[in-house]
């Protein structure tokens, strides 16, 4: 058992990105809102060369803000694009393959974990974090109480950091209360007309209030 991290930080999970040039502006808006630990970059379909170029375009401005850039499900594209790591949803085999090629030089995160034993398998495989609550392949999300329960269970017992995915802005405070090291804002945060800078500001404020409550107990 390990002591829970005293401070939860934000992560962002992007929608599938096809136009890196246009999306760079949205990321700059988000980072202007305050502390962000990492951005999980999901890429729209394309050949490896075009996807690598998209990663290269976004890695510079993201990393210049001391934010880690993690690419979803493609270690080759992540490495050649200069990203800080890869976020995998393919289970232990994908993790083992990525660990073999990346060694300990880059972040390896695990998502798509549907059961407790999936998360434990990922932890045993040596990932740098596990994520709970992100959308399923059909776009639906798990019930918030289930994500709160799973993140709290993991944060209480395991040393590997966990990320709790927030389905909306109102869920941030409850997820921070679990002791999860990170709370993720998903593709919904980047929707047209959404003030992502304000979202990040408000999410950080909710996390800070949670941290203050815990310190006062």
Short mmCIF file of C-alpha atoms in Angstrom, two decimals, residues 90 120 130 181:
data_model
loop_
_atom_site.label_atom_id
_atom_site.label_comp_id
_atom_site.label_asym_id
_atom_site.label_seq_id
_atom_site.Cartn_x
_atom_site.Cartn_y
_atom_site.Cartn_z
CA UNK A 90 -4.41 -3.10 -26.63
CA UNK A 120 -3.62 -5.21 -12.49
CA UNK A 130 -3.57 3.34 -15.89
CA UNK A 181 -3.03 11.27 -9.42
#
